Short mmCIF file of C-alpha atoms and ligand atoms in Angstrom, two decimals:
data_model
loop_
_atom_site.label_atom_id
_atom_site.label_comp_id
_atom_site.label_asym_id
_atom_site.label_seq_id
_atom_site.Cartn_x
_atom_site.Cartn_y
_atom_site.Cartn_z
CA MET A 881 -4.40 -20.81 -1.58
CA ALA A 882 -1.85 -20.67 -4.62
CA TYR A 883 -0.60 -24.15 -6.13
CA GLN A 884 2.73 -24.64 -5.23
CA VAL A 885 4.93 -25.81 -7.94
CA PRO A 886 6.76 -29.47 -6.84
CA LEU A 887 9.98 -30.28 -7.55
CA LEU A 888 10.72 -33.57 -9.38
CA ILE A 889 13.49 -35.87 -7.77
CA ASN A 890 14.11 -39.90 -8.36
CA GLY A 891 10.00 -39.93 -10.29
CA SER A 892 8.02 -38.53 -7.83
CA MET A 893 6.28 -34.77 -7.31
CA VAL A 894 7.99 -33.93 -4.47
CA GLN A 895 7.06 -30.61 -2.32
CA SER A 896 10.04 -28.60 -1.44
CA GLN A 897 11.23 -27.78 1.98
CA THR A 898 12.66 -23.87 1.59
CA GLN A 899 11.99 -21.29 3.27
CA THR A 900 11.84 -19.28 0.23
CA TRP A 901 9.23 -18.67 -3.36
CA LEU A 902 8.90 -16.70 -6.31
CA GLU A 903 5.94 -16.01 -7.54
CA VAL A 904 4.34 -16.87 -10.52
CA THR A 905 2.23 -14.46 -12.57
CA ASN A 906 0.22 -14.02 -14.83
CA PRO A 907 1.66 -11.51 -17.15
CA ALA A 908 -1.60 -9.76 -19.01
CA SER A 909 -3.44 -10.04 -15.53
CA GLN A 910 -0.52 -9.87 -12.45
CA LYS A 911 -3.22 -12.38 -10.76
CA LEU A 912 -1.02 -14.80 -9.06
CA ILE A 913 -0.34 -18.44 -10.67
CA ALA A 914 1.50 -20.92 -8.53
CA ARG A 915 4.44 -20.37 -5.59
CA LEU A 916 7.21 -21.27 -6.95
CA PRO A 917 10.03 -23.32 -4.50
CA CYS A 918 13.51 -21.88 -4.35
CA ALA A 919 15.30 -25.40 -3.72
CA THR A 920 17.13 -26.50 -0.76
CA ASP A 921 20.39 -27.65 -1.30
CA ASP A 922 19.50 -30.35 0.24
CA GLU A 923 17.57 -30.79 -2.49
CA VAL A 924 19.44 -30.10 -5.00
CA ILE A 925 21.96 -32.82 -4.02
CA GLU A 926 19.05 -35.00 -4.19
CA ALA A 927 18.20 -34.90 -7.58
CA VAL A 928 22.21 -34.37 -8.86
CA ALA A 929 22.32 -37.82 -6.48
CA ALA A 930 19.30 -39.39 -7.92
CA ALA A 931 19.98 -38.86 -11.31
CA LYS A 932 23.56 -40.64 -11.25
CA ALA A 933 21.93 -43.14 -9.06
CA ALA A 934 19.41 -43.34 -12.46
CA PHE A 935 22.56 -42.96 -14.67
CA ALA A 936 23.65 -46.22 -13.99
CA GLN A 937 21.20 -48.29 -14.93
CA TRP A 938 20.37 -46.04 -17.85
CA ARG A 939 23.55 -46.45 -19.33
CA ARG A 940 22.45 -50.17 -20.03
CA VAL A 941 19.67 -49.72 -21.22
CA SER A 942 19.51 -50.93 -25.56
CA VAL A 943 19.81 -48.22 -27.93
CA PRO A 944 16.36 -49.28 -29.48
CA GLU A 945 14.66 -49.38 -25.86
CA ARG A 946 15.42 -45.62 -25.80
CA ALA A 947 14.99 -44.46 -28.87
CA ARG A 948 11.53 -46.35 -28.18
CA LEU A 949 10.69 -44.22 -24.94
CA MET A 950 10.82 -41.53 -27.17
CA LEU A 951 8.79 -42.39 -29.83
CA ARG A 952 6.22 -43.23 -26.67
CA TYR A 953 6.91 -39.37 -25.59
CA GLN A 954 6.53 -38.17 -28.88
CA ALA A 955 3.42 -39.84 -29.30
CA LEU A 956 2.16 -38.10 -25.74
CA LEU A 957 3.47 -34.91 -26.87
CA LYS A 958 1.62 -34.53 -30.02
CA GLU A 959 -1.83 -36.25 -28.21
CA ARG A 960 -1.91 -33.36 -25.34
CA HIS A 961 0.02 -30.37 -28.08
CA ASP A 962 -3.23 -28.50 -27.99
CA GLU A 963 -3.53 -28.03 -24.06
CA LEU A 964 -0.11 -27.65 -23.68
CA ALA A 965 0.08 -24.24 -25.88
CA GLN A 966 -3.38 -23.40 -23.53
CA LEU A 967 -1.21 -23.72 -20.39
CA LEU A 968 1.63 -21.86 -22.15
CA SER A 969 -0.80 -19.09 -23.41
CA GLN A 970 -1.69 -19.25 -19.56
CA ASP A 971 2.02 -18.80 -18.17
CA THR A 972 3.16 -16.79 -20.61
CA GLY A 973 1.38 -14.54 -23.00
CA LYS A 974 1.26 -15.31 -26.19
CA THR A 975 -0.87 -15.75 -28.29
CA LEU A 976 -2.52 -18.74 -28.80
CA GLU A 977 -1.12 -19.87 -32.35
CA ASP A 978 2.22 -18.75 -30.94
CA ALA A 979 2.06 -21.01 -28.10
CA LYS A 980 1.06 -23.97 -29.85
CA GLY A 981 4.33 -22.83 -32.58
CA ASP A 982 6.50 -23.34 -29.43
CA VAL A 983 5.35 -26.91 -27.92
CA TRP A 984 5.13 -28.32 -32.25
CA ARG A 985 9.11 -27.07 -32.34
CA GLY A 986 10.07 -29.16 -29.28
CA ILE A 987 8.09 -31.96 -30.55
CA GLU A 988 10.46 -31.67 -33.46
CA VAL A 989 13.31 -32.50 -31.48
CA VAL A 990 11.94 -36.05 -29.79
CA GLU A 991 11.07 -36.69 -32.51
CA GLN A 992 15.06 -36.11 -33.38
CA ALA A 993 16.12 -37.92 -30.40
CA ALA A 994 13.96 -41.29 -31.29
CA ASN A 995 16.57 -41.82 -34.63
CA VAL A 996 19.23 -42.18 -31.85
CA SER A 997 20.32 -45.54 -33.21
CA SER A 998 21.55 -43.75 -36.60
CA LEU A 999 22.52 -40.79 -34.58
CA THR A 1000 25.36 -42.46 -32.75
CA LEU A 1001 27.33 -44.49 -34.95
CA GLY A 1002 30.20 -45.38 -34.54
CA GLU A 1003 32.36 -45.50 -37.85
CA THR A 1004 35.00 -48.29 -38.62
CA GLN A 1005 37.11 -49.18 -40.84
CA ALA A 1006 38.82 -53.26 -41.43
CA ASP A 1007 43.04 -53.43 -41.39
CA VAL A 1008 44.56 -50.61 -40.14
CA ALA A 1009 47.45 -52.87 -39.66
CA SER A 1010 48.44 -56.77 -40.22
CA GLY A 1011 45.05 -58.69 -38.94
CA VAL A 1012 44.55 -55.09 -36.16
CA ASP A 1013 41.07 -53.43 -37.37
CA CYS A 1014 39.36 -50.60 -35.68
CA TYR A 1015 36.19 -48.73 -34.96
CA SER A 1016 34.96 -46.24 -32.21
CA PHE A 1017 31.52 -45.72 -31.33
CA SER A 1018 29.77 -43.12 -28.50
CA GLN A 1019 28.93 -43.57 -25.09
CA PRO A 1020 26.71 -41.61 -22.76
CA LEU A 1021 28.43 -38.94 -20.63
CA GLY A 1022 26.40 -38.62 -16.97
CA VAL A 1023 24.26 -36.54 -15.24
CA CYS A 1024 23.96 -33.29 -17.72
CA LEU A 1025 22.12 -30.61 -16.32
CA GLY A 1026 19.68 -27.92 -18.85
CA ILE A 1027 18.59 -24.58 -17.60
CA THR A 1028 16.45 -22.79 -19.73
CA PRO A 1029 14.70 -19.51 -20.03
CA PHE A 1030 11.86 -17.94 -20.22
CA ASN A 1031 10.74 -16.97 -23.96
CA PHE A 1032 10.44 -21.02 -24.98
CA PRO A 1033 9.25 -23.19 -22.26
CA ALA A 1034 8.59 -26.65 -24.32
CA MET A 1035 10.99 -25.97 -26.95
CA ILE A 1036 13.62 -25.20 -25.04
CA PRO A 1037 13.19 -27.40 -22.15
CA LEU A 1038 13.01 -30.51 -25.24
CA TRP A 1039 16.01 -28.98 -27.02
CA MET A 1040 17.75 -30.61 -24.36
CA PHE A 1041 16.50 -33.29 -22.58
CA PRO A 1042 15.17 -35.21 -24.93
CA LEU A 1043 18.19 -35.98 -26.87
CA ALA A 1044 20.75 -36.02 -23.55
CA ILE A 1045 19.39 -39.25 -22.39
CA ALA A 1046 17.80 -41.21 -25.41
CA CYS A 1047 22.18 -40.79 -25.70
CA GLY A 1048 22.13 -42.16 -22.76
CA ASN A 1049 22.27 -39.62 -20.22
CA THR A 1050 20.24 -39.15 -17.15
CA PHE A 1051 18.52 -35.14 -16.24
CA VAL A 1052 18.75 -31.95 -14.09
CA LEU A 1053 16.90 -29.38 -15.30
CA LYS A 1054 15.91 -25.99 -13.47
CA PRO A 1055 13.35 -24.32 -15.71
CA SER A 1056 13.07 -20.81 -15.92
CA GLU A 1057 11.51 -19.06 -13.09
CA GLN A 1058 9.69 -16.85 -14.43
CA ASP A 1059 6.89 -19.91 -16.13
CA PRO A 1060 8.00 -23.66 -14.66
CA LEU A 1061 4.05 -24.89 -15.81
CA VAL A 1062 5.13 -26.48 -19.18
CA PRO A 1063 7.86 -27.82 -18.29
CA MET A 1064 6.61 -29.19 -15.43
CA GLU A 1065 3.79 -30.79 -18.14
CA LEU A 1066 6.33 -31.78 -19.86
CA ALA A 1067 8.06 -33.96 -16.93
CA LYS A 1068 4.61 -35.42 -16.45
CA LEU A 1069 4.26 -36.81 -19.40
CA PHE A 1070 7.54 -38.45 -20.03
CA ARG A 1071 7.16 -40.51 -16.57
CA GLU A 1072 4.08 -41.24 -18.67
CA ALA A 1073 5.96 -42.42 -21.49
CA GLY A 1074 7.36 -44.60 -19.25
CA ALA A 1075 10.82 -42.62 -18.21
CA PRO A 1076 12.09 -44.47 -15.34
CA ASP A 1077 12.81 -42.95 -11.86
CA GLY A 1078 15.18 -40.07 -11.94
CA LEU A 1079 16.28 -40.18 -15.48
CA LEU A 1080 14.64 -36.50 -15.52
CA ASN A 1081 15.00 -34.40 -12.29
CA ILE A 1082 13.41 -30.62 -11.81
CA VAL A 1083 14.48 -28.45 -9.29
CA HIS A 1084 13.34 -24.29 -9.33
CA GLY A 1085 14.97 -21.66 -8.07
CA GLY A 1086 17.37 -18.93 -9.29
CA ALA A 1087 21.01 -17.49 -9.66
CA GLU A 1088 21.77 -19.73 -6.06
CA VAL A 1089 20.32 -22.77 -7.90
CA VAL A 1090 22.11 -22.70 -10.80
CA ASP A 1091 25.82 -21.77 -9.11
CA ARG A 1092 24.75 -24.94 -6.23
CA LEU A 1093 24.87 -27.00 -9.70
CA LEU A 1094 26.72 -25.60 -11.82
CA THR A 1095 30.09 -26.35 -9.23
CA HIS A 1096 28.73 -29.61 -8.31
CA ASP A 1097 30.81 -32.80 -8.97
CA ASP A 1098 29.14 -35.00 -10.34
CA ILE A 1099 27.37 -32.77 -12.78
CA ALA A 1100 29.34 -33.65 -16.08
CA ALA A 1101 27.53 -30.94 -18.82
CA VAL A 1102 26.32 -28.85 -18.53
CA SER A 1103 23.29 -26.72 -21.85
CA PHE A 1104 22.20 -22.93 -20.96
CA VAL A 1105 20.11 -21.08 -23.10
CA GLY A 1106 19.02 -17.30 -21.82
CA SER A 1107 20.37 -13.87 -20.77
CA VAL A 1108 23.86 -12.35 -21.89
CA ALA A 1109 26.14 -11.92 -18.68
CA VAL A 1110 24.14 -14.64 -17.39
CA GLY A 1111 25.61 -16.25 -20.01
CA ARG A 1112 29.04 -15.55 -19.28
CA HIS A 1113 28.76 -16.94 -16.26
CA VAL A 1114 27.30 -19.77 -16.74
CA TYR A 1115 30.46 -20.83 -18.97
CA ARG A 1116 32.63 -19.28 -17.00
CA THR A 1117 31.99 -21.39 -13.36
CA ALA A 1118 31.40 -24.48 -15.51
CA THR A 1119 34.54 -23.92 -17.96
CA ASP A 1120 36.41 -23.55 -14.34
CA ARG A 1121 35.13 -26.60 -13.57
CA LEU A 1122 36.58 -28.55 -16.45
CA LYS A 1123 32.57 -29.02 -17.85
CA ARG A 1124 32.05 -29.70 -21.37
CA ALA A 1125 28.94 -26.61 -21.85
CA GLN A 1126 27.47 -24.87 -24.51
CA VAL A 1127 25.55 -21.88 -24.02
CA PHE A 1128 23.27 -19.72 -26.48
CA ALA A 1129 23.32 -16.30 -25.30
CA GLY A 1130 21.39 -12.97 -26.20
CA ALA A 1131 21.22 -11.11 -29.79
CA LYS A 1132 20.46 -8.66 -32.23
CA ASN A 1133 19.41 -9.94 -35.70
CA HIS A 1134 19.37 -7.85 -38.77
CA MET A 1135 17.57 -8.36 -41.61
CA VAL A 1136 18.35 -6.87 -45.02
CA VAL A 1137 16.46 -4.92 -47.29
CA MET A 1138 17.80 -4.97 -50.67
CA PRO A 1139 15.19 -2.95 -52.88
CA ASP A 1140 15.17 -5.71 -55.78
CA ALA A 1141 13.02 -7.83 -53.02
CA ASN A 1142 9.35 -7.90 -53.49
CA LYS A 1143 8.80 -5.18 -51.66
CA GLN A 1144 5.33 -5.86 -49.72
CA GLN A 1145 6.98 -9.47 -48.57
CA ALA A 1146 9.88 -7.89 -48.14
CA ILE A 1147 7.63 -5.46 -45.50
CA ASN A 1148 4.87 -8.42 -44.35
CA ASN A 1149 8.18 -10.16 -42.92
CA LEU A 1150 9.73 -7.53 -40.63
CA VAL A 1151 6.37 -6.40 -39.05
CA GLY A 1152 5.77 -10.82 -38.23
CA ALA A 1153 9.65 -11.13 -37.21
CA SER A 1154 10.37 -7.71 -35.23
CA VAL A 1155 6.80 -8.26 -32.92
CA GLY A 1156 5.64 -11.31 -33.16
CA ALA A 1157 5.87 -12.82 -29.57
CA ALA A 1158 6.13 -9.58 -28.79
CA GLY A 1159 9.50 -9.59 -29.85
CA GLN A 1160 10.46 -12.21 -26.71
CA ARG A 1161 12.60 -14.19 -30.06
CA CYS A 1162 16.26 -14.56 -29.98
CA MET A 1163 16.03 -14.64 -33.09
CA ALA A 1164 13.40 -12.02 -33.33
CA ILE A 1165 14.48 -9.44 -36.18
CA SER A 1166 15.64 -6.43 -34.28
CA VAL A 1167 16.60 -4.63 -37.03
CA GLY A 1168 16.33 -4.17 -40.08
CA VAL A 1169 18.67 -2.31 -42.79
CA LEU A 1170 17.62 -0.53 -45.80
CA VAL A 1171 19.82 -0.98 -48.68
CA GLY A 1172 19.72 2.32 -51.59
CA GLU A 1173 16.37 2.51 -52.83
CA ALA A 1174 14.11 0.55 -50.08
CA GLN A 1175 14.73 3.33 -47.69
CA ALA A 1176 11.86 4.92 -49.33
CA TRP A 1177 9.69 2.26 -47.21
CA ILE A 1178 9.85 3.55 -44.19
CA PRO A 1179 6.23 4.67 -44.44
CA ASP A 1180 5.17 1.77 -45.37
CA ILE A 1181 6.97 -0.63 -42.89
CA LYS A 1182 5.25 2.27 -40.40
CA GLU A 1183 1.97 1.90 -41.36
CA ALA A 1184 2.28 -2.07 -41.65
CA LEU A 1185 3.72 -2.23 -37.76
CA ALA A 1186 1.01 0.12 -36.43
CA LYS A 1187 -1.41 -2.53 -37.66
CA VAL A 1188 -0.30 -4.87 -34.77
CA GLN A 1189 -1.93 -5.09 -31.86
CA PRO A 1190 -1.30 -6.33 -28.75
CA GLY A 1191 -3.93 -8.42 -27.27
CA ALA A 1192 -5.50 -11.48 -24.49
CA TRP A 1193 -3.98 -15.30 -25.45
CA ASN A 1194 -7.26 -16.64 -26.60
CA ASP A 1195 -8.03 -13.25 -28.81
CA PRO A 1196 -7.62 -14.35 -32.31
CA GLU A 1197 -7.07 -10.84 -33.66
CA ALA A 1198 -4.10 -10.53 -31.12
CA GLY A 1199 -0.59 -10.03 -32.62
CA TYR A 1200 1.32 -10.87 -29.86
CA GLY A 1201 0.58 -11.02 -25.79
CA PRO A 1202 2.62 -8.90 -23.08
CA LEU A 1203 5.73 -8.99 -21.77
CA ILE A 1204 6.55 -11.39 -19.86
CA SER A 1205 7.04 -8.72 -16.35
CA GLN A 1206 6.75 -5.96 -14.92
CA ALA A 1207 10.21 -5.38 -14.87
CA ALA A 1208 11.04 -6.37 -18.79
CA LYS A 1209 8.45 -4.15 -19.50
CA THR A 1210 10.11 -1.69 -17.37
CA ARG A 1211 13.17 -2.55 -18.68
CA VAL A 1212 11.50 -2.16 -22.55
CA LEU A 1213 10.40 1.54 -21.99
CA GLY A 1214 13.06 2.63 -20.94
CA LEU A 1215 15.32 1.83 -22.94
CA ILE A 1216 12.93 3.35 -26.15
CA GLU A 1217 12.83 6.31 -23.68
CA THR A 1218 16.55 6.45 -23.74
CA GLY A 1219 16.60 6.08 -28.03
CA LYS A 1220 14.58 8.91 -28.05
CA GLN A 1221 16.77 10.65 -25.65
CA GLU A 1222 19.84 9.57 -27.51
CA GLY A 1223 17.98 11.31 -31.07
CA ALA A 1224 17.08 8.29 -32.58
CA ASP A 1225 13.49 9.07 -34.73
CA CYS A 1226 10.96 7.30 -32.85
CA LEU A 1227 8.49 6.89 -35.62
CA LEU A 1228 6.12 4.83 -33.66
CA ASP A 1229 5.84 4.68 -29.39
CA GLY A 1230 4.05 1.47 -28.08
CA SER A 1231 5.07 2.94 -24.55
CA GLN A 1232 1.55 3.91 -23.56
CA CYS A 1233 -0.31 1.13 -24.94
CA SER A 1234 -2.97 -0.34 -23.56
CA VAL A 1235 -5.00 -3.17 -24.20
CA SER A 1236 -9.09 -3.38 -23.32
CA GLY A 1237 -10.60 -5.17 -20.11
CA HIS A 1238 -6.92 -6.06 -19.43
CA PRO A 1239 -5.96 -3.18 -17.30
CA ASN A 1240 -3.15 -4.84 -15.34
CA GLY A 1241 -1.17 -6.62 -18.95
CA ASN A 1242 2.71 -5.00 -19.38
CA TRP A 1243 1.55 -4.00 -22.68
CA VAL A 1244 3.92 -2.63 -24.80
CA GLY A 1245 2.64 -1.55 -28.13
CA PRO A 1246 5.22 -1.82 -31.85
CA THR A 1247 7.37 0.57 -31.27
CA LEU A 1248 9.79 1.89 -34.49
CA PHE A 1249 12.73 4.34 -34.71
CA ALA A 1250 14.84 5.70 -37.33
CA GLY A 1251 17.72 7.21 -38.02
CA VAL A 1252 19.24 4.59 -35.48
CA THR A 1253 23.58 5.34 -35.21
CA PRO A 1254 25.60 1.82 -34.10
CA THR A 1255 27.09 3.87 -31.09
CA MET A 1256 23.66 4.03 -29.56
CA ARG A 1257 22.24 1.84 -26.92
CA ILE A 1258 18.75 0.70 -28.31
CA TYR A 1259 21.37 -1.01 -30.77
CA THR A 1260 23.83 -1.96 -28.99
CA GLU A 1261 21.70 -3.55 -26.50
CA GLU A 1262 18.72 -6.59 -27.02
CA ILE A 1263 16.08 -4.74 -26.46
CA PHE A 1264 14.03 -8.28 -26.52
CA GLY A 1265 10.75 -6.15 -26.51
CA PRO A 1266 8.30 -5.22 -29.39
CA VAL A 1267 10.60 -2.36 -30.99
CA LEU A 1268 12.30 -2.69 -34.45
CA LEU A 1269 15.29 -0.21 -35.65
CA LEU A 1270 15.46 1.51 -38.97
CA MET A 1271 19.38 2.03 -40.11
CA THR A 1272 20.07 2.18 -43.96
CA ALA A 1273 23.10 1.67 -46.48
CA ASP A 1274 24.29 2.76 -49.76
CA THR A 1275 24.68 -0.92 -50.55
CA LEU A 1276 24.62 -4.30 -50.33
CA ASN A 1277 28.64 -4.15 -49.29
CA GLU A 1278 28.07 -1.83 -46.44
CA ALA A 1279 25.15 -3.13 -45.01
CA ILE A 1280 27.17 -6.77 -44.22
CA ALA A 1281 30.40 -4.60 -42.82
CA LEU A 1282 27.53 -3.28 -40.62
CA VAL A 1283 26.05 -6.69 -39.55
CA ASN A 1284 29.41 -8.66 -38.63
CA ALA A 1285 30.53 -5.02 -36.83
CA ASN A 1286 27.27 -6.19 -34.23
CA PRO A 1287 29.13 -8.13 -31.49
CA TYR A 1288 26.18 -10.27 -32.32
CA GLY A 1289 25.88 -13.05 -34.58
CA ASN A 1290 22.74 -15.93 -34.14
CA GLY A 1291 20.65 -15.04 -37.20
CA THR A 1292 20.73 -12.48 -40.02
CA SER A 1293 18.50 -12.79 -43.30
CA ILE A 1294 18.68 -11.26 -46.62
CA PHE A 1295 15.07 -10.26 -48.85
CA THR A 1296 16.23 -9.77 -52.37
CA ALA A 1297 15.48 -10.73 -55.83
CA SER A 1298 18.65 -11.44 -56.76
CA GLY A 1299 20.65 -14.99 -56.80
CA ALA A 1300 23.95 -13.10 -56.73
CA ALA A 1301 23.45 -11.09 -53.96
CA ALA A 1302 21.96 -13.49 -51.82
CA ARG A 1303 24.82 -15.75 -52.11
CA LYS A 1304 27.24 -13.01 -51.17
CA TYR A 1305 24.95 -12.29 -48.00
CA GLN A 1306 25.51 -16.10 -47.33
CA MET A 1307 29.23 -16.84 -47.69
CA ASP A 1308 30.49 -13.17 -46.02
CA ILE A 1309 27.35 -12.31 -43.05
CA GLN A 1310 29.81 -13.60 -39.87
CA VAL A 1311 26.00 -14.76 -37.93
CA GLY A 1312 25.72 -18.31 -38.06
CA GLN A 1313 21.57 -18.94 -39.29
CA VAL A 1314 20.93 -17.07 -42.36
CA GLY A 1315 17.75 -17.62 -44.13
CA ILE A 1316 17.01 -15.98 -47.75
CA ASN A 1317 13.72 -14.38 -48.03
CA VAL A 1318 12.82 -16.24 -44.19
CA PRO A 1319 13.18 -13.64 -41.32
CA ILE A 1320 13.54 -16.72 -38.75
CA PRO A 1321 15.78 -19.32 -40.04
CA VAL A 1322 15.47 -21.16 -36.77
CA PRO A 1323 16.29 -24.95 -38.26
CA LEU A 1324 15.04 -28.45 -38.06
CA PRO A 1325 16.77 -30.29 -35.49
CA PHE A 1326 18.14 -32.87 -38.38
CA PHE A 1327 20.46 -29.31 -39.05
CA SER A 1328 21.36 -27.30 -35.68
CA PHE A 1329 20.89 -24.19 -33.89
CA THR A 1330 23.80 -22.43 -34.93
CA GLY A 1331 23.88 -19.29 -33.37
CA TRP A 1332 27.81 -17.96 -33.79
CA ARG A 1333 29.87 -14.94 -31.61
CA GLY A 1334 29.06 -13.66 -28.83
CA SER A 1335 25.30 -14.97 -29.33
CA PHE A 1336 27.11 -18.87 -28.15
CA TYR A 1337 30.18 -19.97 -26.45
CA GLY A 1338 31.53 -23.38 -26.08
CA ASP A 1339 31.93 -25.80 -29.46
CA LEU A 1340 29.47 -28.08 -30.20
CA HIS A 1341 25.35 -25.91 -30.57
CA ALA A 1342 21.97 -27.50 -29.32
CA TYR A 1343 20.22 -30.43 -31.11
CA GLY A 1344 21.24 -32.22 -34.71
CA LYS A 1345 24.29 -34.33 -34.52
CA GLN A 1346 26.55 -31.28 -32.76
CA ALA A 1347 24.14 -32.24 -29.86
CA VAL A 1348 24.32 -35.85 -29.71
CA ARG A 1349 28.62 -34.97 -30.32
CA PHE A 1350 28.32 -32.64 -27.18
CA TYR A 1351 25.72 -35.07 -25.18
CA THR A 1352 28.68 -38.61 -26.12
CA GLU A 1353 32.22 -39.01 -25.80
CA THR A 1354 34.10 -40.87 -28.97
CA LYS A 1355 35.54 -44.35 -27.19
CA THR A 1356 38.13 -45.43 -30.49
CA VAL A 1357 39.04 -48.94 -30.55
CA THR A 1358 42.01 -50.52 -32.30
CA ALA A 1359 41.34 -55.32 -32.04
CA ARG A 1360 43.75 -57.07 -32.58
CA TRP A 1361 42.59 -61.43 -32.71
CA PHE A 1362 46.68 -62.88 -33.24
CA ASP A 1363 44.99 -66.67 -34.84
CA ASP A 1364 48.61 -68.47 -34.48
CA ASP A 1365 50.28 -68.24 -31.57
CA VAL A 1366 54.33 -67.56 -32.85
CA VAL A 1367 54.86 -64.37 -30.58
CA ALA A 1368 57.97 -62.33 -31.13
CA GLY A 1369 60.38 -60.44 -28.99
CA PRO A 1370 58.47 -56.91 -27.34
CA ASN A 1371 57.33 -54.32 -30.24
CA LEU A 1372 59.10 -51.10 -29.17
CA SER A 1373 57.06 -49.15 -31.73
CA ILE A 1374 54.04 -47.00 -31.34
CA HIS A 1375 53.68 -48.31 -35.69
CA LEU A 1376 51.71 -50.80 -35.87
CA LYS A 1377 52.29 -53.46 -38.54
P1 NAD B 2636 18.08 -14.87 -18.05
O1 NAD B 2636 19.38 -15.26 -18.51
O2 NAD B 2636 17.64 -14.04 -16.91
O3 NAD B 2636 18.13 -16.78 -17.71
C1 NAD B 2636 17.84 -17.72 -17.90
C2 NAD B 2636 17.81 -18.89 -16.66
O4 NAD B 2636 19.52 -18.69 -16.15
C3 NAD B 2636 16.85 -19.29 -15.94
O5 NAD B 2636 16.82 -20.16 -15.65
C4 NAD B 2636 17.17 -17.63 -14.16
O6 NAD B 2636 16.88 -18.83 -13.41
C5 NAD B 2636 18.94 -18.61 -14.54
N1 NAD B 2636 19.56 -17.15 -14.17
C6 NAD B 2636 19.16 -16.01 -14.22
N2 NAD B 2636 19.78 -15.41 -12.99
C7 NAD B 2636 20.75 -16.20 -12.82
C8 NAD B 2636 22.47 -15.69 -12.28
N3 NAD B 2636 22.75 -14.64 -12.14
N4 NAD B 2636 22.78 -16.55 -12.40
C9 NAD B 2636 22.72 -17.97 -12.14
N5 NAD B 2636 21.19 -17.83 -12.71
C10 NAD B 2636 20.58 -16.89 -13.46
O7 NAD B 2636 17.08 -14.81 -19.64
P2 NAD B 2636 15.58 -14.67 -19.46
O8 NAD B 2636 15.26 -14.02 -19.57
O9 NAD B 2636 15.23 -16.10 -19.19
O10 NAD B 2636 15.65 -15.10 -21.48
C11 NAD B 2636 15.39 -13.94 -22.13
C12 NAD B 2636 17.21 -14.67 -23.12
O11 NAD B 2636 17.53 -15.37 -23.22
C13 NAD B 2636 17.74 -13.26 -23.71
O12 NAD B 2636 18.53 -12.90 -23.53
C14 NAD B 2636 17.55 -14.27 -25.27
O13 NAD B 2636 18.22 -14.31 -26.67
C15 NAD B 2636 18.27 -15.73 -25.16
N6 NAD B 2636 17.67 -17.04 -25.53
C16 NAD B 2636 18.55 -16.74 -26.19
C17 NAD B 2636 17.82 -18.05 -27.16
C18 NAD B 2636 19.53 -18.69 -28.16
O14 NAD B 2636 19.42 -19.99 -28.69
N7 NAD B 2636 20.78 -18.18 -28.20
C19 NAD B 2636 17.16 -18.69 -27.43
C20 NAD B 2636 16.60 -18.71 -26.14
C21 NAD B 2636 16.59 -17.40 -25.19
#
């Protein structure tokens, strides 16, 4: 019988009593890896209750003690880094190298969470009025909820619960139903690091479980990462219940290639950033905008892209792995077909891709379209597959206008040798994360992950100082200690003297 993924409630891994189970399959073979329960209503309620009960204790634990938990957790994650990466490869199909990156970028956030003592420092000012001092400090919110996507099963859960918990909250995580094994391992290691019962709880399921959690009165804040349609639903539902919410959604990321760029570096980076991880990254470059004479580089881009081939996670020659599911493959193939019908020029077609020894994998080969226009569906929709679109612009201004007219604003990059062009781009582009000769500019956790426009709903972003503000309330105290017994009459003014 296949492994049945447990729930984590109040410190115990428990088997769900549900009648509804989903199958977790290996995307390179379709073999059943595990059966995943859709938690019952009662189990969801138990998980939130456990987090609420744990909050009453945890909010009183000293800040350095919370930081020490993160230090122990970081050390354990580093020790088990390679094992976690292997498990992640098998569950998602990612190449081992890529899986290691997924785990590592999560560990970096745990390192940041260990800095909680300085991150949550308040402000103080003496003598704001005669004998009056004012100071502020941060306090946790209560039970926070995280809903995560399939494409980074280590990094994205680690964007959320370590910082939330370091700030004094407790947490309920609802990982993607497509690859839940790594989040469960992350939770086990968190317990091993000494996390008390109820600090982190995990329930599984799809839309129904998410909605039950979103509408639960005891959830104070919601962090979501996933697709646009679901993200909008989550944001609307959470904020309608007057909950704090941060929603990281889909994207369409452009790389602008100027004719003065180093040609080979620009092409290598464009190819790697578009089909790496089979294009299943929210920061993947899905559109190359070739400016002026760089338009003559299309044959070279095609040649470089054709050399990257997908393969199994442990094949060192594989450029990337399979798509996560058969449904994802069907969707991507449908969009490739649409591109052809819409009149885009399909220079490389990966629809018929196969990988020797893995006949049942969700393979899609590298695919290249030129002559793409802004109204085509392949441009207006996020493809989330190894498909690169090429567009052209005569000038940098035209390229900027094209990128700014796209509704998404997650990431972008410019490849150029000109400081003036790079600076203009960084100042005028309506996108939250900009790379200058860096194709996928995901910030390290002492900054924040700052998607804009249709790629983000909310005000405070993931990790860094913004996440600390998201997971805390600021309390401001104004204090006067009388140093004599003189009692004046009632003070009827708001003016502090
Ligand atoms: P998804 O929206 O299908 O799923 C995300 C989460 O929402 C999962 O936990 C899932 O169970 C839940 N969910 C699915 N349907 C739901 C519904 N109808 N109601 C409530 N909850 C529901 O996303 P995915 O396919 O797992 O992930 C890929 C998407 O995530 C892409 O669009 C990608 O761009 C985006 N993403 C964005 C970022 C970012 O930082 N902006 C990062 C990673 C991924």
